[in-house]
XYZ file of C-alpha atoms in Angstrom:
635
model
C 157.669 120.895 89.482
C 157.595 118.645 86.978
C 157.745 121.002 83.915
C 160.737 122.115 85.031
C 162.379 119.135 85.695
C 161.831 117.505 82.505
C 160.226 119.755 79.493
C 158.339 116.431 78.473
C 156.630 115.942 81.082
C 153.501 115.392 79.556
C 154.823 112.292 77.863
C 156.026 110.619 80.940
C 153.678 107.966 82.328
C 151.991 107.786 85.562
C 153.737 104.932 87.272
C 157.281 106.822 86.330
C 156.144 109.755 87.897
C 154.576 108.075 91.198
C 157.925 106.226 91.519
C 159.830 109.360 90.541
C 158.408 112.009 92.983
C 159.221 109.881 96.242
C 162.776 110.162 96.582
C 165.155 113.550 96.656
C 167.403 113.589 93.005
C 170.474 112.715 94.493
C 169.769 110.360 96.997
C 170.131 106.296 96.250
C 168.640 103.882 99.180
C 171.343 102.835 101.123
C 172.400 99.561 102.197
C 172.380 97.381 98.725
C 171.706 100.428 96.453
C 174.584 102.275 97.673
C 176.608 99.363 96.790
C 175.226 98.000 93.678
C 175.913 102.373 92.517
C 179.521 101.436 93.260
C 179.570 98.147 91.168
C 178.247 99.912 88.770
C 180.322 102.850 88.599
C 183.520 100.242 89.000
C 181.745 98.611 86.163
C 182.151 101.882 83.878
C 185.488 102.949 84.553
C 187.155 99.616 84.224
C 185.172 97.794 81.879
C 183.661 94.283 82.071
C 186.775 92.538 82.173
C 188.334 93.852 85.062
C 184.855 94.297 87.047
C 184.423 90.167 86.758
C 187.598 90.268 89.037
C 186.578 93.350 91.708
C 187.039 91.845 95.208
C 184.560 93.632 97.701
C 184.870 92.705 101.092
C 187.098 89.579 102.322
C 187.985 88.305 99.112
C 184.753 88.153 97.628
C 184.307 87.933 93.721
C 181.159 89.690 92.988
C 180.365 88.374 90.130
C 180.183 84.815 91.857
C 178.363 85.542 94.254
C 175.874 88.432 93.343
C 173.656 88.596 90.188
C 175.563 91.003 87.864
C 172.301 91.725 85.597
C 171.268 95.136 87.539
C 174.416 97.095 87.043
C 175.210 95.526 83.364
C 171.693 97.373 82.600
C 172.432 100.781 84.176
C 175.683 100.704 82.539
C 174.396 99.762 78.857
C 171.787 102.494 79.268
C 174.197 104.754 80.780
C 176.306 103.969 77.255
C 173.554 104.630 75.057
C 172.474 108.075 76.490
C 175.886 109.262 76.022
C 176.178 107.510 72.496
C 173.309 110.065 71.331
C 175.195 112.969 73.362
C 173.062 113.085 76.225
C 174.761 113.610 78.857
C 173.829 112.012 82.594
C 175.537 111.024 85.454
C 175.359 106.972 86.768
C 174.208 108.100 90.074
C 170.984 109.733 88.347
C 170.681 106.256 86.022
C 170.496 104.158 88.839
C 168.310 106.468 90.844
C 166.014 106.782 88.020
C 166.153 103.002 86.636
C 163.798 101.602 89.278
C 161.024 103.793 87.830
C 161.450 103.182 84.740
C 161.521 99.751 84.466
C 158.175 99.973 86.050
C 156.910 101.404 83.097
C 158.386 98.983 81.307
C 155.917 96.700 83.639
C 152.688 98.269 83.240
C 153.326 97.126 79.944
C 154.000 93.621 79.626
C 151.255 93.289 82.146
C 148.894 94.586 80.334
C 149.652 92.553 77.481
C 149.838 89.238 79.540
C 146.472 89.634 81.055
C 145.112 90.668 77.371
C 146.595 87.132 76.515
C 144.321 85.642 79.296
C 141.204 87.589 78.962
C 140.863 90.586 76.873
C 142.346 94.163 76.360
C 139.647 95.601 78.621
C 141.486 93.378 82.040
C 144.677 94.008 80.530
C 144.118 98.012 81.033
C 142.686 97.642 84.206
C 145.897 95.121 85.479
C 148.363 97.967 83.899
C 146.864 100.743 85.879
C 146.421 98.624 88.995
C 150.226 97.608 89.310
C 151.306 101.394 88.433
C 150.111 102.221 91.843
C 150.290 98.913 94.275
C 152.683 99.332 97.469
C 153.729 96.188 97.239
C 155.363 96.736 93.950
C 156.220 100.368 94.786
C 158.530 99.766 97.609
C 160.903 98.121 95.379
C 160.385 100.474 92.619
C 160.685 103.975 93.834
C 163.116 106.622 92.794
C 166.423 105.825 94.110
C 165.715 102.069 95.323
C 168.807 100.993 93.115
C 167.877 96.785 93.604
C 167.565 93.774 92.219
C 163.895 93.483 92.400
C 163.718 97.172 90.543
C 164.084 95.024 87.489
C 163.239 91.444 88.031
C 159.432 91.978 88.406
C 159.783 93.272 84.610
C 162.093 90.036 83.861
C 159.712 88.144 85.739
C 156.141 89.136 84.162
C 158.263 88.939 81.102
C 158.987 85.510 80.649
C 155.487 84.404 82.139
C 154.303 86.550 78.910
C 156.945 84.903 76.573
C 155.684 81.182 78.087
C 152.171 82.051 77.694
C 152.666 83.052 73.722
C 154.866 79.870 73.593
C 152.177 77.815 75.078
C 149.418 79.055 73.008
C 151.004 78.631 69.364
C 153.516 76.062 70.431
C 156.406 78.768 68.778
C 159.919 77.979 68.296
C 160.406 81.989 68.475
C 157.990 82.415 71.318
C 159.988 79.457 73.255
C 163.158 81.035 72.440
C 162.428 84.598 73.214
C 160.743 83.025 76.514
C 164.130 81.561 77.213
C 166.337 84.673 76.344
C 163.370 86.380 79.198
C 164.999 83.970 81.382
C 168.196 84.174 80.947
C 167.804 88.016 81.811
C 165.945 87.316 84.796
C 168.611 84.731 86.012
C 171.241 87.448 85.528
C 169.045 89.890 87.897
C 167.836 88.342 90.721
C 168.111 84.891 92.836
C 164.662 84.543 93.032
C 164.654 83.019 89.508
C 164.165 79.859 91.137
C 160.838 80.319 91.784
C 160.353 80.622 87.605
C 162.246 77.705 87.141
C 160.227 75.951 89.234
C 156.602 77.132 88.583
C 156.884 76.615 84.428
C 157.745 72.771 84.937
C 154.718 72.477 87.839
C 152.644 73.996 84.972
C 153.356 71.503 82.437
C 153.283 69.256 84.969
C 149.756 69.860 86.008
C 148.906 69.926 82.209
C 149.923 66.915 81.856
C 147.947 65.160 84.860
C 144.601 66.887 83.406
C 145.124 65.684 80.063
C 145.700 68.812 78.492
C 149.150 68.308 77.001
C 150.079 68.182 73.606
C 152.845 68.886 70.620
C 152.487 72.875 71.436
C 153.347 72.084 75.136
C 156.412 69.761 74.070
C 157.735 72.617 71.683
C 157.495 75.027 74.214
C 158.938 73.566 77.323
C 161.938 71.634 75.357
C 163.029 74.730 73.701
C 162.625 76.695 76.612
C 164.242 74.440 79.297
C 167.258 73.629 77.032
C 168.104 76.934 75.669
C 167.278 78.797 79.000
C 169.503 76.233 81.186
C 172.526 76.749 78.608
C 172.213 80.165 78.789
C 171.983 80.233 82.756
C 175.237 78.314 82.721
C 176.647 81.178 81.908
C 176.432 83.485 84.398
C 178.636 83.312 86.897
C 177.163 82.617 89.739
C 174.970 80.310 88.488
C 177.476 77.964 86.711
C 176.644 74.358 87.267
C 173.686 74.792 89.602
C 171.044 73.763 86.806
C 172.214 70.352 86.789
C 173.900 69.982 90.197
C 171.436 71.666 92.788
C 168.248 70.285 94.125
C 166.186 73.569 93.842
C 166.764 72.901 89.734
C 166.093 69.619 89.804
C 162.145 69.391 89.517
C 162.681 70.947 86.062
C 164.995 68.547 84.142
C 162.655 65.710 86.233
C 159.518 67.573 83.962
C 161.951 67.434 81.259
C 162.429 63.620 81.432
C 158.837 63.426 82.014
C 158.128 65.179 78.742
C 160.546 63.109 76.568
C 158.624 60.080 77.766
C 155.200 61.489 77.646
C 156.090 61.715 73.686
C 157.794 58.426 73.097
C 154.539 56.486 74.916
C 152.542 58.553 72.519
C 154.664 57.222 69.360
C 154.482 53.539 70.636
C 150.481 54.457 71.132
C 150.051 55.475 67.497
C 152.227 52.418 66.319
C 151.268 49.360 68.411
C 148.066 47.712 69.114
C 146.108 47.973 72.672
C 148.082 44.690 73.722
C 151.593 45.585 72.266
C 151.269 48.790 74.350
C 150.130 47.826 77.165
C 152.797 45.152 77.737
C 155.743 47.253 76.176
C 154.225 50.377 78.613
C 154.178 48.698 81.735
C 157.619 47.182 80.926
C 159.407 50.563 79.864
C 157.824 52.507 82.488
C 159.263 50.188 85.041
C 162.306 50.080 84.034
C 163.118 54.027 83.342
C 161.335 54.158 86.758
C 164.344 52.041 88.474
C 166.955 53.507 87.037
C 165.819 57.196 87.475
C 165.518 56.917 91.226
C 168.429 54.345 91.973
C 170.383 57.186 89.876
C 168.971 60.080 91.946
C 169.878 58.364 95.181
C 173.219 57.900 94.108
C 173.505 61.554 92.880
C 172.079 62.530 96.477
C 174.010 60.132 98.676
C 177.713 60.729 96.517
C 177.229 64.953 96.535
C 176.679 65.471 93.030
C 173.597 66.952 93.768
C 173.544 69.368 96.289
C 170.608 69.639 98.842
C 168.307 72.305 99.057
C 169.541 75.606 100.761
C 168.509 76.996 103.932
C 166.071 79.165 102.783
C 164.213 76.728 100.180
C 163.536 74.715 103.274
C 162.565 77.597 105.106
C 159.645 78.326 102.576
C 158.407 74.893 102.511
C 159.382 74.081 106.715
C 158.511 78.047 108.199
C 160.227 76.638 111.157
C 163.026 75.065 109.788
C 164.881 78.606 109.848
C 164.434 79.631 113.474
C 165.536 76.304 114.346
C 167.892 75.296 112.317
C 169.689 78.408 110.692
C 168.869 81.019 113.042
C 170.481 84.038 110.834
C 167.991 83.426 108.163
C 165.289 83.838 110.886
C 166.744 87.076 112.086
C 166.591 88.930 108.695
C 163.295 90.692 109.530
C 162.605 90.553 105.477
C 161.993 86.842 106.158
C 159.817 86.853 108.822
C 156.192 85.750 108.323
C 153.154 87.801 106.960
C 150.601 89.644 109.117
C 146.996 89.910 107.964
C 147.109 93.509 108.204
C 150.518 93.761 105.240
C 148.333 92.562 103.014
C 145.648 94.821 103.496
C 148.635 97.397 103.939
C 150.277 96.503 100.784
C 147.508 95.290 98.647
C 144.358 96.895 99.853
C 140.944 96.407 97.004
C 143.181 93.580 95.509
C 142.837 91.232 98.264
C 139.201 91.127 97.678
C 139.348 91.159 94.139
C 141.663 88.329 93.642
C 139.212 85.076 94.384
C 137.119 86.845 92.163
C 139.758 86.821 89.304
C 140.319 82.889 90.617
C 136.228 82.317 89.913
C 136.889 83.611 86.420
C 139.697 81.411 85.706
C 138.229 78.309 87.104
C 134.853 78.667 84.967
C 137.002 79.583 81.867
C 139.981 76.982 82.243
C 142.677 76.794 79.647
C 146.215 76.503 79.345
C 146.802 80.200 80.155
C 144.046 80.472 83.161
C 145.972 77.231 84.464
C 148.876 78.780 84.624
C 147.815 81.699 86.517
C 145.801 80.192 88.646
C 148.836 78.141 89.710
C 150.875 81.329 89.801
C 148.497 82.688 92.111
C 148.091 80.249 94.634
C 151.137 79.458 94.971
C 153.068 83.202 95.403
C 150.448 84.198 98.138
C 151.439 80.487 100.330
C 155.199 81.976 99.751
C 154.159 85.231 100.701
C 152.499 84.148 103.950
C 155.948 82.482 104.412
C 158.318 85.975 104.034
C 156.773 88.870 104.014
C 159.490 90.068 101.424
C 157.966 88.282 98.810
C 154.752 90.386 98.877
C 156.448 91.841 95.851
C 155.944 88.641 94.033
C 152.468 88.144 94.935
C 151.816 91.863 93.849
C 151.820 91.526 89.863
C 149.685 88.291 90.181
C 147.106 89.622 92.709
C 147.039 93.153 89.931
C 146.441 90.328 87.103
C 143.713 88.725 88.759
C 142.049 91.342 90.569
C 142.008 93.426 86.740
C 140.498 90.199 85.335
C 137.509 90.042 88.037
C 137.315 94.112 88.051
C 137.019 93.667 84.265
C 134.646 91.330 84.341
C 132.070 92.505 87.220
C 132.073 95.313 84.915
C 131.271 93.440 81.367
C 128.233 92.050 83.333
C 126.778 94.691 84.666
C 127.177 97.187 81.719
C 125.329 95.010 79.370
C 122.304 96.448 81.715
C 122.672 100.227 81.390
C 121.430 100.388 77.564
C 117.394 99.718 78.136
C 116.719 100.213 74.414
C 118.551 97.158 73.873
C 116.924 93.666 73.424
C 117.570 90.933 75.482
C 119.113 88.616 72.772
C 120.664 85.793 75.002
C 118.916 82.434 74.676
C 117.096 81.141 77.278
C 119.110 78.047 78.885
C 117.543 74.923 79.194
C 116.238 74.463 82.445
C 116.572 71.315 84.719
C 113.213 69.400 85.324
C 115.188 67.859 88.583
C 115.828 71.251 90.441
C 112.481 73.345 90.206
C 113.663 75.163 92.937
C 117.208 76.194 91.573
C 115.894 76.913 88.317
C 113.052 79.461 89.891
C 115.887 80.895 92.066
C 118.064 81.457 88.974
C 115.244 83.211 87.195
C 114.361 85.252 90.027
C 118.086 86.561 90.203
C 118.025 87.084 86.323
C 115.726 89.339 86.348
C 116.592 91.436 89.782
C 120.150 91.557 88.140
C 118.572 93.061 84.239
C 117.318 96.121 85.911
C 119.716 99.045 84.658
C 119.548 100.482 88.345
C 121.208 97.659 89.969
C 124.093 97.824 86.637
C 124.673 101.057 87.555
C 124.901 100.587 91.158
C 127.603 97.988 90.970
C 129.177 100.215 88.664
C 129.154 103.058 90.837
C 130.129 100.944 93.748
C 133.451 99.615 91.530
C 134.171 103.173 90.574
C 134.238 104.125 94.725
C 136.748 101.192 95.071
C 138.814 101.486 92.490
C 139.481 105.243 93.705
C 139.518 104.407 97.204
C 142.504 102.110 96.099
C 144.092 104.825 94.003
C 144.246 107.483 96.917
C 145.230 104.254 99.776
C 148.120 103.273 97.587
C 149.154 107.161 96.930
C 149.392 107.542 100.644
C 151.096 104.222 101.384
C 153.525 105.279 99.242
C 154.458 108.611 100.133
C 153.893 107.556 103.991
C 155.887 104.328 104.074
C 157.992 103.746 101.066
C 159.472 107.621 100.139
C 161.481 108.361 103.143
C 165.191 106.440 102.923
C 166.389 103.516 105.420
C 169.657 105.537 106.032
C 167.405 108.831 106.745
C 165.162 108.162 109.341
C 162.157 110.640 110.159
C 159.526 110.875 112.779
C 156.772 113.557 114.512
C 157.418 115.716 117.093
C 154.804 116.798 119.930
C 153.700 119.552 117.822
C 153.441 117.359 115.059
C 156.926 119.155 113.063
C 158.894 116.588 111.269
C 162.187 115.482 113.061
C 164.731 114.171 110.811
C 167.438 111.650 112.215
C 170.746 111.470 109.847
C 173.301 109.915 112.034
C 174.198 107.102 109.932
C 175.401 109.275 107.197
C 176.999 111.719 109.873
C 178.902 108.577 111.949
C 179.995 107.267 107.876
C 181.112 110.464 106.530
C 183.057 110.781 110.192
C 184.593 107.160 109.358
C 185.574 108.441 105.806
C 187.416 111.380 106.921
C 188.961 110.913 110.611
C 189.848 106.807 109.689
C 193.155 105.716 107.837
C 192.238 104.374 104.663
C 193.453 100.828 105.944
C 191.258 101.069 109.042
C 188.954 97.714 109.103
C 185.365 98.206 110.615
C 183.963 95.873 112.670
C 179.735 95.775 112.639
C 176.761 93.838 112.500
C 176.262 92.676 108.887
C 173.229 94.831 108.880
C 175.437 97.639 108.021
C 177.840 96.345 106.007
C 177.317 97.436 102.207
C 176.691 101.089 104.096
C 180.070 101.540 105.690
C 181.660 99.990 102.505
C 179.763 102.386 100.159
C 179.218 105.482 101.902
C 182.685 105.383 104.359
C 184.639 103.247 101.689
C 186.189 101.297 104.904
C 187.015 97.531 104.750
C 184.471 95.546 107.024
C 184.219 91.890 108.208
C 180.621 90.796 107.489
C 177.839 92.650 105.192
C 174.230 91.757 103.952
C 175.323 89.527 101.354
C 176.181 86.746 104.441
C 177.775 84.518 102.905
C 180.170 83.725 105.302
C 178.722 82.060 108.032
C 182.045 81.873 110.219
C 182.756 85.485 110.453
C 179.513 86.324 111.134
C 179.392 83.890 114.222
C 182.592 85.643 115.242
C 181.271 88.837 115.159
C 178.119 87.886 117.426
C 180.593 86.297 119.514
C 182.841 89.676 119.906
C 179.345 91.717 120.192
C 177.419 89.333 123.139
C 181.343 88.694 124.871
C 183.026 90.443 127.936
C 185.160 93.451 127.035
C 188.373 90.946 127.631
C 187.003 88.359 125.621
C 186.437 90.355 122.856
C 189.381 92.317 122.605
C 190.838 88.771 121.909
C 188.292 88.659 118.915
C 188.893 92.029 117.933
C 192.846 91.457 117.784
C 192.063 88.199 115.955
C 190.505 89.686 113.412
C 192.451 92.872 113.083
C 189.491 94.926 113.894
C 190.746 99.546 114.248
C 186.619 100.664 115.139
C 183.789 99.424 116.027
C 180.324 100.527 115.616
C 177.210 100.045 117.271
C 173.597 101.167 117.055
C 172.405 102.608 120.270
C 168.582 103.386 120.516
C 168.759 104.462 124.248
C 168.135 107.725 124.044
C 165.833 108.179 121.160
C 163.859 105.206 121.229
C 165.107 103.353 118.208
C 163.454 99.958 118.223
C 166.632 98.322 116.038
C 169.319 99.593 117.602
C 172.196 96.894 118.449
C 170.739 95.658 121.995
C 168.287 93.410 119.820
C 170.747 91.598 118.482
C 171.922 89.244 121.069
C 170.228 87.157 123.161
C 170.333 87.473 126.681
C 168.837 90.812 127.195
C 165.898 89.748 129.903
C 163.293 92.675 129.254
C 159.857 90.656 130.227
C 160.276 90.975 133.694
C 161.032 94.860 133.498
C 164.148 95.111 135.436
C 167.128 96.410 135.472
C 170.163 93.998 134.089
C 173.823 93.853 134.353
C 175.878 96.944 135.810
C 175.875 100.548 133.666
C 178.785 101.924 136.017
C 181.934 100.735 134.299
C 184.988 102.395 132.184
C 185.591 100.906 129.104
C 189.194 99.182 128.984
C 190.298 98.473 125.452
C 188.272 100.709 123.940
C 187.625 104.302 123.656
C 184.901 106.335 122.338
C 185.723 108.006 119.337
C 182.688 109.127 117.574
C 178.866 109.830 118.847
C 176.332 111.380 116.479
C 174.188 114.017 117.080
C 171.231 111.951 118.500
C 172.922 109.233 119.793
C 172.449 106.994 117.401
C 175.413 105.653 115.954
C 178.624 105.163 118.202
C 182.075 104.427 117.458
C 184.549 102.976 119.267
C 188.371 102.765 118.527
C 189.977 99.174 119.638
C 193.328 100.359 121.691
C 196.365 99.115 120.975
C 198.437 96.956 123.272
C 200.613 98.542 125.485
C 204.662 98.975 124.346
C 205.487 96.492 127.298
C 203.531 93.666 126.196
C 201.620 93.976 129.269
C 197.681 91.854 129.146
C 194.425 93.970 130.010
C 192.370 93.326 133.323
């Protein structure tokens, strides 16, 4: 299949192809793909210029509101295939980008776990992220998103900071910064970057590890990356103006002082110091937090968003900002995704941790923080499993790697024991006869080769869990839905591209759509009809008014409806075939515990009619009537 798809094959590597053989050729995911493919395609046929200005939706700039870094990179690459004459179409770039940039991932993995460990980890770290679901369902053919490249951005700037670190580089730091500034550009989540590189040097400084290298590193990087952050749109001012930002430039102030204290150390005696420390300290202390408040109190710093607070509060959300708690995305972690998602790695990764504590440095710090801290997150929202993936293939390759240094030192029996004794402890006979004991049980070549053998068995057992995962749960589209039949035959479900490509062609052109925002980027993609609300929910108020029109009396919301200018409206109904997320989820109200039957099914609808019903029931649409010629109200 391959061969005749592309001629060189051969050359292509395995996590292309496992990402590559999921998805049909023409098919994008839906929802944000399908509308990040027409951003992009807007962004080729009218240049950069004019795409900065595209309204989508209710007056919405896209470029202030929605990282522009995805469909800049499908476009550039779409400009350099045809600058060397081959010819593609965008649809098959951003199908195919996901994939690709995978590749691009293996990579810069395996060189930033060779920078904390060895080449041998780094290998096994490459080839365990090629095939991880929790990486995979992001990174498929056709799953045209954000996170299709910001896992690369990401593991690329922890691999910049880590060369930065080590040498204390003006390059490194700069390069690390220009990582960044391409990760800011692709996905929101570069807050958590911005945030975890200052808690590093933070922590290095606390243990008394910090020095000129760390100085040179995080000055150059903070400064040049925040300039060059500034500049993306949506971004602007938030560096310097939003709370989420603001533990960075506090590590940056930290920094400067950390390095004047040390000047006035090497030029004053104990007693200068002391006195001048206490003094300065004090004072820079005053100002910094009587400056802070009045930032706070006065606006100029703007507090932490909704879901910031919902990752350090998990119940701030559902009771404060219920719409963030509805996205089923953010909803906590069961014990059984990770196992889902992750499988040998969750048992790898304290090992990896044991390594890192008993070898601590700079680097291990920093991954051990990395580590800890993604899988609290991840327990938080169980959509960012994908950033607990790379770490949990970086730390599971450095324990895999290491079991198997230990134990293959015991296969070659020719070979003499040259490791030194160690000096025993008079004070623990016990321990010491204990440690002996184990010594030798563990220098037999049998028991080398069994753990071998035993790691081999995993390591495959992982390879064939994550191939099914993967062509079980994260091949089949959101838009397409599939299930079994009683004779086990494959039933496929394509009403929401029936019900759009019905909107598209039997709808004026003006027609406005009225939805839940789950649908939104769908219907303005695939139907190209104007909507109210989509998944980018930013505005709160129309949202609210469109749960109010959906959970209202038919009078009531005609009133809505007429408000709003509203021509159809459609609704998921799971009635008859037993879709779980059909529309009646939505709003509240809907008493199902007590297994009853609620509210009266006999009625004609008044002002509206039934337009549009799929095949299977699944999508409806309703056209809003108009009001009569006399003027006269609905009852």
């Amino acid at each position: 299949f391959f061969s005749h798809l592309w001629p060189d094959a051969k050359y292509k590597t395995p996590e292309y192809f496992t990402r590559a053989a999921t998805r049909p050729l023409h098919l994008v995911e839906c929802c944000l793909g399908k509308f990040c493919t027409l951003l992009t395609s807007n962004l080729i046929a009218t240049g950069y210029n004019h795409f900065k200005q595209c309204y989508i939706c209710i007056a919405m700039v896209c470029c202030f509101f929605f990282p522009t870094g995805l469909m800049i990179t499908s476009a550039a690459l779409y400009h350099v295939l045809h600058f060397f004459h081959i010819t593609i179409d965008i649809r098959n770039v951003c199908v195919f980008l996901a994939p690709l940039f995978s590749s691009f991932t293996a990579i810069v993995t395996y060189h930033f776990t060779k920078e904390l460990k060895d080449a041998g980890a780094g290998l096994l770290a490459a080839a365990m992220i090629a095939v991880v679901p929790g990486y995979i369902s992001r990174s498929v053919a056709g799953s045209y998103d954000n996170e299709g490249i910001a896992i690369f951005c990401m593991l690329l700037t922890y691999y910049m900071w880590i060369k930065a670190v080590k040498t204390g580089s003006i390059y490194w730091s700069s390069m690390c910064a220009l990582a960044y500034f391409y990760m800011v550009s692709s996905w929101g989540g570069y807050v958590f970057l911005i945030n975890l590189i200052p808690l590093h040097v933070l922590v290095l400084m606390l243990t008394g590890r910090f020095s000129h290298r760390i100085y040179v590193a995080y000055c150059t990087v903070y400064c040049l990356g925040t300039v060059l952050s500034m500049q993306i749109s949506f971004v602007g001012f938030q560096p310097v103006q939003s709370s989420e930002h603001m533990a960075a430039f506090g590590v940056f102030g930290l920094c400067q002082i950390h390095a004047f204290v040390d000047y006035l150390r090497s030029k004053l005696n104990t007693q200068q110091f002391e006195v001048l420390f206490k003094s300065v300290i004090s004072l820079v202390g005053i100002i910094l937090l009587s400056a802070g408040g009045v930032l706070m109190l006065t606006g100029k710093i703007s507090p932490w968003t909704g879901r910031f607070y919902s990752l350090l509060d998990p119940s701030y959300a559902k009771n404060n900002i219920p719409i963030i708690a509805s996205v089923s995305e953010h909803q906590p972690t069961t014990w059984s995704s990770y196992y889902f998602d992750l499988q040998l790695l969750v048992f790898m990764f304290p090992v990896g941790l044991y390594y890192c504590f008993n070898n601590l440095s700079d680097a291990t710090i920093f991954i051990i923080m990395y580590g800890v801290t993604s899988m609290y997150f991840s327990a938080v929202m169980v959509r960012l499993m994908l950033v607990l993936a790379p770490v949990m293939c970086i730390l599971s390759g450095i324990g895999v790697s290491q079991v198997l240094t230990t134990y293959m030192k015991n296969l070659d029996v020719s070979r003499p024991d040259k490791k030194s004794k160690k000096q025993q402890d008079s004070t623990y006979p016990i321990k010491n006869e204990v440690r002996s004991l184990l010594l030798i049980f563990l220098s037999f070549p049998y028991v080398g080769c069994g753990m071998i053998l035993v790691m081999a068995f995993f390591l495959i057992t992982y390879t064939f869990h994550s191939t099914w995962v993967t062509s079980e749960a994260y091949s089949s589209p959101s838009i397409v839905l599939s299930a079994r039949g009683g004779d086990g035959s494959r039933i496929i479900f394509d009403d929401f591209r029936e019900a759009y490509y019905w909107l598209r062609h039997n709808t004026p052109e003006d027609a406005k759509v009225m939805s839940w925002w789950d649908y939104g980027y769908q219907i303005t993609a695939m139907a190209n009809r104007t909507i109210l609300v989509d998944n980018n929910t930013w505005n709160n108020t129309h949202i609210s008014r469109v749960g109010q029109a959906m959970a209202s009396t038919e009078e009531k919301a005609y009133e809505i409806m007429r408000e709003l200018d509203v021509s159809y409206v459609l609704v998921i109904f799971g009635g008859l075939t037993g879709y779980s997320s059909d529309g009646t989820e939505r709003p509240p109200g809907y008493d199902r515990v007590r297994n009853a039957e609620i509210g009266n099914k006999d009625f004609e609808l008044d002002v509206l009619e039934e337009a549009y019903t799929t095949e299977h029931w699944l999508v409806r649409i309703y056209k809003v009537k108009d009001l009569d010629n006399r003027g006269l109200s609905r009852t």
